[in-house]
mmCIF file of C-alpha atoms in Angstrom:
data_model
loop_
_atom_site.group_PDB
_atom_site.id
_atom_site.type_symbol
_atom_site.label_atom_id
_atom_site.label_comp_id
_atom_site.label_asym_id
_atom_site.label_seq_id
_atom_site.Cartn_x
_atom_site.Cartn_y
_atom_site.Cartn_z
ATOM 1 C CA MET A 415 145.036 114.212 -21.699
ATOM 2 C CA PRO A 416 144.269 117.655 -20.192
ATOM 3 C CA LYS A 417 144.454 120.875 -22.133
ATOM 4 C CA MET A 418 147.797 122.656 -22.237
ATOM 5 C CA LYS A 419 147.991 125.696 -19.965
ATOM 6 C CA THR A 420 148.873 129.106 -21.374
ATOM 7 C CA ASN A 421 152.022 130.589 -19.814
ATOM 8 C CA ALA A 422 150.831 133.587 -17.772
ATOM 9 C CA GLY A 423 154.006 135.621 -18.401
ATOM 10 C CA ALA A 424 153.760 135.143 -22.166
ATOM 11 C CA LYS A 425 150.040 135.940 -22.108
ATOM 12 C CA LYS A 426 150.837 139.393 -20.660
ATOM 13 C CA ARG A 427 153.763 140.124 -23.009
ATOM 14 C CA PHE A 428 152.623 138.981 -26.448
ATOM 15 C CA SER A 429 149.546 139.465 -28.608
ATOM 16 C CA LEU A 430 148.532 138.201 -32.033
ATOM 17 C CA THR A 431 148.035 140.365 -35.108
ATOM 18 C CA GLY A 432 145.255 139.736 -37.607
ATOM 19 C CA SER A 433 147.633 137.949 -39.973
ATOM 20 C CA GLY A 434 148.852 135.598 -37.224
ATOM 21 C CA LYS A 435 152.169 137.272 -36.423
ATOM 22 C CA ILE A 436 153.150 137.814 -32.779
ATOM 23 C CA LYS A 437 153.441 141.384 -31.522
ATOM 24 C CA ARG A 438 155.817 142.389 -28.721
ATOM 25 C CA LYS A 439 157.004 145.463 -26.838
ATOM 26 C CA HIS A 440 160.573 146.776 -26.864
ATOM 27 C CA ALA A 441 162.806 146.420 -23.817
ATOM 28 C CA PHE A 442 164.837 149.196 -22.085
ATOM 29 C CA LYS A 443 161.924 151.635 -21.686
ATOM 30 C CA SER A 444 161.167 151.276 -17.959
ATOM 31 C CA HIS A 445 163.869 153.198 -16.055
ATOM 32 C CA ILE A 446 167.161 155.122 -16.378
ATOM 33 C CA LEU A 447 165.603 157.194 -19.153
ATOM 34 C CA THR A 448 167.616 160.392 -18.579
ATOM 35 C CA LYS A 449 170.670 159.215 -20.514
ATOM 36 C CA LYS A 450 168.630 157.919 -23.450
ATOM 37 C CA SER A 451 167.857 160.299 -26.288
ATOM 38 C CA THR A 452 164.285 161.379 -27.022
ATOM 39 C CA LYS A 453 164.448 159.701 -30.424
ATOM 40 C CA ARG A 454 165.580 156.419 -28.870
ATOM 41 C CA LYS A 455 162.809 156.495 -26.249
ATOM 42 C CA ARG A 456 160.199 157.359 -28.891
ATOM 43 C CA ASN A 457 161.274 154.420 -31.062
ATOM 44 C CA LEU A 458 161.160 152.049 -28.072
ATOM 45 C CA THR A 459 157.512 153.006 -27.496
ATOM 46 C CA LYS A 460 156.428 151.444 -30.782
ATOM 47 C CA SER A 461 155.652 147.746 -30.826
ATOM 48 C CA GLY A 462 157.681 145.244 -32.823
ATOM 49 C CA LEU A 463 157.203 141.753 -34.179
ATOM 50 C CA VAL A 464 158.732 138.579 -32.788
ATOM 51 C CA ASP A 465 161.503 137.126 -34.939
ATOM 52 C CA LYS A 466 160.645 134.061 -37.020
ATOM 53 C CA ALA A 467 163.242 131.995 -35.120
ATOM 54 C CA ASP A 468 161.414 132.594 -31.808
ATOM 55 C CA GLU A 469 157.845 132.260 -33.080
ATOM 56 C CA ASN A 470 157.478 128.507 -32.479
ATOM 57 C CA ASN A 471 158.650 128.757 -28.856
ATOM 58 C CA ILE A 472 156.233 131.590 -28.106
ATOM 59 C CA LYS A 473 153.364 129.769 -29.787
ATOM 60 C CA LEU A 474 154.060 126.824 -27.450
ATOM 61 C CA LEU A 475 153.944 129.173 -24.442
ATOM 62 C CA LEU A 476 150.645 130.617 -25.687
ATOM 63 C CA ALA A 477 149.303 127.040 -26.153
ATOM 64 C CA MET A 478 148.611 127.615 -29.844
ATOM 65 C CA LYS A 479 150.153 124.357 -31.112
#
């Protein structure tokens, strides 16, 4: 059986931390930024972690399982 391919979209959007968690970026930071407060935009810049409920699906997309 051939190797499982990594999903190209997931490869660009997610990265692994040293402890094995999956890092992600926040949404809503690309356009229509005038009506959003500076604090809100600043907090969207920081990266977040993928929720435990979604981790298995993303690991499948990244061909980790």
